[in-house]
Amino acid sequence: MGVGRSYCVALVGLNGYIVEVEADIGQTLPNFVILGLPDAALNEAKERIRSAAQNSGIPLSRRKITANLIPASLPKRGSGFDLAITMAVLRAADDIQSIGGTVFIAELGLDGRLRPVRGILPAVMASVQAGYPDIVVAEANAAEAALVPGANVRGYKTLARLAFDFGADPKDLALDYDPPGEDVPDEADTATLVPDLCDVSGQGEARRALEVAAAGGHHMLLTGPPGAGKTMLAERLPGLLPDLADTAAMEVTAIHSLAAVQSSAVRLLRRPPFENPHHSATAAAIIGGGSGLPRPGAASRAHRGVLFLDEAPEYERRVLDALRQPLESGELVIHRSAGTAAYPARFQLILAANPCPCGKAAGKGTECTCTAMMRRRYFGRISGPLLDRVDIQLHVERVSLADFGNSGREEDTATVAGRVLAARLRQFQRLRTFGLETNSQVPGRTLRGQLRLPPGTTRILDTALERGTLTARGYDRVLRLAWTLADLGRSDSPDIDHIGQALGLRQAAAAT
């Protein structure tokens, strides 16, 4: 008997690291030890492995078994190491033939079945990038693992069938056992009805602002009385966004694979995601976190899509302020005692808020029962630095009776999405030399450098900056809005009218 070796993948955030699994069978009393910073779920693998091997017809040795996970300093968590440890132990006992560089990722059931694990897509991506393209997973994970280009994926239902293919003696193997398959969602079952923009009556200014936000990837704040249509507008923003390109779709699918309760994707997620957490959500739920290594939150699940915070002033202020980092960098770096995890979080933030706690301060506000102090305290929960990062700040008025009379005449989502796509293509042609995709990503140095506008065009912005009514960050964000307005108008560059419209979109809520 020698040392058996196999390979698995440890995930820290979305980053995967190849883990070499060593197994040694000693000459002392029966015992099973797992070394290499395993968590509780991984320590429990000892009993799962023994039962699975016994019920598969290849019982483990009754001597001391030591499994070492290399590198030992890297924290390992979860049940995805079960299969790799089992194969290393069987190889150490000469129950199977050479494993080579095959990577094994699956959980074991007590009956010997291979069960799927979450995070299979980023794990397979890391394996292929590290030069280990041969991967064995549970059959229910095979379709998701096969989404990674260059991966040679094999899916199995049982440990017995896998051991047989790796040279185990078929005499005692439970090859006749055929467990029921795991439920994998059908493509038709996962399709959801996309809300249409034509359902929104009236609100021409808000609809235009929503189109601008979709075209340039801008953040937006909608204030107004209850029932004005703020939530309806926000829910229809994802339908205006173009389908995700291959790289973006792989990123989004990887995040949802890691965050899902049970990973079973059968295709790449091509539509931008939409996350709408409740205002009682904690910082860990929105930003990410949890015990041990941090897990992705709603902000990361909204990557390349929309994060909608309805009743924004009802959220804890520290939760809202925690979004300032990803709004600037497009990434969330979460530090915990067990390690540091980085998740992409380049999303569009849509905030919705009532004008006051009672929501009746719209119009003349004669029915409002809130004091001035209550209103200031209510909106004070959204900090100035966070608002400064929101490009479009719009007040939404109540819908009039005339707007209901024109029901059915509003543009639908497909029509507006066509203009958004055309504007996105213009942006891509202009910004691809800078490695950017949308106007919202253009840094201030580029706006004031290669894309600098004539002084006469930006005079109104220069005056606002000089008077202190506009910050330097706000100056750049108005310029980005102006470029988006120019793209929607098929203009080569913004003019004075575009600058004025952009400044109005940013200051509309403050003016009410």
Coordinates of C-alpha atoms in Angstrom, one line a residue, residues 314-500:
E314 CA -36.3 52.0 5.7
Y315 CA -33.0 50.2 5.3
E316 CA -30.3 50.5 7.9
R317 CA -27.9 53.3 7.1
R318 CA -24.8 51.1 7.4
V319 CA -26.3 48.7 4.9
L320 CA -26.9 51.5 2.4
D321 CA -23.4 53.0 2.9
A322 CA -21.8 49.6 2.4
L323 CA -22.9 49.9 -1.2
R324 CA -20.7 52.8 -1.9
Q325 CA -17.6 50.6 -2.5
P326 CA -19.1 48.4 -5.2
L327 CA -20.8 51.4 -6.9
E328 CA -17.3 52.8 -7.5
S329 CA -15.2 49.6 -8.0
G330 CA -17.7 47.1 -9.2
E331 CA -16.4 44.6 -6.7
L332 CA -17.1 43.6 -3.1
V333 CA -14.2 42.5 -0.9
I334 CA -15.5 40.9 2.3
H335 CA -13.0 40.3 5.2
R336 CA -13.8 37.7 7.8
S337 CA -11.6 35.8 10.3
A338 CA -11.7 32.7 8.2
G339 CA -10.5 34.5 5.1
T340 CA -11.2 37.2 2.5
A341 CA -13.6 36.7 -0.4
A342 CA -14.0 39.0 -3.5
Y343 CA -17.2 38.9 -5.5
P344 CA -18.0 41.0 -8.6
A345 CA -20.8 43.5 -8.0
R346 CA -21.2 45.7 -11.1
F347 CA -24.9 46.4 -10.8
Q348 CA -27.4 49.2 -11.5
L349 CA -28.7 50.5 -8.2
I350 CA -32.3 51.7 -8.3
L351 CA -33.6 53.3 -5.1
A352 CA -37.3 54.1 -4.4
A353 CA -38.5 56.3 -1.6
N354 CA -41.7 58.1 -0.4
P355 CA -41.4 61.8 0.1
C356 CA -41.9 61.4 3.9
P357 CA -42.7 58.7 6.5
C358 CA -46.5 59.0 5.9
G359 CA -46.0 59.3 2.1
K360 CA -48.5 62.2 1.7
A361 CA -46.1 65.1 1.3
A362 CA -46.6 65.1 -2.5
G363 CA -48.2 68.0 -4.3
K364 CA -49.5 70.6 -1.8
G365 CA -48.9 68.2 1.0
T366 CA -51.9 69.4 3.0
E367 CA -52.7 65.8 4.2
C368 CA -49.1 65.2 5.4
T369 CA -48.8 64.7 9.2
C370 CA -45.0 64.7 9.3
T371 CA -43.0 67.5 10.8
A372 CA -40.0 69.0 9.0
M373 CA -37.7 67.2 11.5
M374 CA -39.3 63.8 10.7
R375 CA -38.8 64.4 7.0
R376 CA -35.2 65.3 7.4
R377 CA -34.6 62.4 9.6
Y378 CA -36.4 60.0 7.2
F379 CA -34.3 61.0 4.2
G380 CA -31.2 61.4 6.3
R381 CA -30.9 57.7 6.4
I382 CA -29.7 57.9 2.8
S383 CA -26.3 59.6 3.2
G384 CA -25.1 62.4 1.0
P385 CA -22.0 60.4 -0.3
L386 CA -24.4 57.6 -1.5
L387 CA -26.8 60.0 -3.2
D388 CA -23.8 61.7 -4.9
R389 CA -23.1 58.3 -6.6
V390 CA -26.7 58.1 -8.0
D391 CA -26.7 59.6 -11.5
I392 CA -30.5 60.1 -12.0
Q393 CA -32.6 61.6 -9.1
L394 CA -36.2 61.9 -10.2
H395 CA -39.4 62.9 -8.5
V396 CA -42.4 60.8 -9.7
E397 CA -45.8 62.5 -9.5
R398 CA -49.2 60.8 -9.1
V399 CA -50.8 59.5 -12.3
S400 CA -53.5 61.8 -13.6
L401 CA -57.0 60.7 -14.8
A402 CA -56.0 61.7 -18.4
D403 CA -53.1 59.2 -18.3
F404 CA -55.5 56.4 -17.5
G405 CA -57.6 57.5 -20.5
N406 CA -54.5 57.0 -22.7
S407 CA -54.0 53.4 -21.5
G408 CA -52.6 51.1 -24.2
R409 CA -50.9 53.9 -26.1
E410 CA -47.6 53.8 -24.3
E411 CA -44.5 52.3 -25.9
D412 CA -43.8 48.7 -25.0
T413 CA -40.6 47.2 -23.6
A414 CA -39.5 45.8 -27.0
T415 CA -39.6 49.3 -28.7
V416 CA -37.7 51.0 -26.0
A417 CA -35.2 48.1 -25.7
G418 CA -34.4 48.5 -29.4
R419 CA -33.3 52.1 -28.8
V420 CA -31.4 51.1 -25.7
L421 CA -29.5 48.5 -27.7
A422 CA -28.7 51.0 -30.5
A423 CA -27.3 53.4 -27.9
R424 CA -25.3 50.6 -26.3
L425 CA -23.7 49.8 -29.6
R426 CA -22.7 53.4 -30.2
Q427 CA -21.1 53.4 -26.7
F428 CA -19.2 50.2 -27.4
Q429 CA -17.8 51.5 -30.7
R430 CA -16.6 54.7 -28.9
L431 CA -15.3 53.1 -25.7
R432 CA -13.8 49.8 -26.7
T433 CA -10.4 51.4 -27.2
F434 CA -10.6 52.2 -23.4
G435 CA -11.7 48.7 -22.5
L436 CA -15.1 50.0 -21.4
E437 CA -18.7 49.1 -22.3
T438 CA -21.1 51.7 -21.1
N439 CA -20.9 55.5 -20.3
S440 CA -21.4 54.8 -16.6
Q441 CA -18.0 53.2 -16.5
V442 CA -16.0 56.0 -18.0
P443 CA -13.6 57.5 -15.5
G444 CA -13.4 61.3 -14.9
R445 CA -9.9 61.4 -16.3
T446 CA -11.1 60.2 -19.7
L447 CA -14.2 62.5 -19.6
R448 CA -11.8 65.5 -19.1
G449 CA -9.2 64.1 -21.4
Q450 CA -9.8 62.2 -24.7
L451 CA -13.6 62.8 -24.4
R452 CA -13.3 66.5 -23.3
L453 CA -16.1 68.7 -24.5
P454 CA -15.7 72.4 -25.6
P455 CA -15.7 74.9 -22.7
G456 CA -18.9 76.6 -24.1
T457 CA -20.8 73.3 -23.9
T458 CA -20.0 72.7 -20.2
R459 CA -20.4 76.2 -19.0
I460 CA -23.5 75.4 -17.0
L461 CA -21.7 72.6 -15.2
D462 CA -18.6 74.8 -14.6
T463 CA -20.9 77.4 -12.9
A464 CA -22.6 74.8 -10.8
L465 CA -19.3 73.4 -9.6
E466 CA -18.0 76.9 -8.9
R467 CA -21.0 77.7 -6.8
G468 CA -20.8 74.4 -4.9
T469 CA -24.2 73.1 -6.0
L470 CA -22.4 70.2 -7.8
T471 CA -19.5 68.1 -6.5
A472 CA -16.6 67.0 -8.6
R473 CA -18.1 63.5 -8.7
G474 CA -21.5 64.9 -9.6
Y475 CA -19.8 66.9 -12.5
D476 CA -18.4 63.7 -14.0
R477 CA -21.7 61.8 -13.6
V478 CA -23.6 64.6 -15.4
L479 CA -21.2 64.3 -18.2
R480 CA -21.8 60.6 -18.4
L481 CA -25.5 61.2 -18.5
A482 CA -25.0 63.7 -21.3
W483 CA -23.1 61.2 -23.4
T484 CA -25.9 58.7 -22.9
L485 CA -28.5 61.3 -24.0
A486 CA -26.3 62.0 -27.1
D487 CA -26.1 58.3 -27.9
L488 CA -29.9 58.0 -27.7
G489 CA -30.2 61.0 -30.0
R490 CA -27.6 59.5 -32.4
S491 CA -25.4 62.5 -31.9
D492 CA -21.6 62.3 -32.2
S493 CA -21.1 64.2 -28.9
P494 CA -23.2 66.0 -26.3
D495 CA -24.3 69.6 -26.9
I496 CA -25.6 72.3 -24.5
D497 CA -29.1 70.8 -24.6
H498 CA -27.8 67.4 -23.6
I499 CA -25.8 68.9 -20.7
G500 CA -28.9 70.8 -19.5

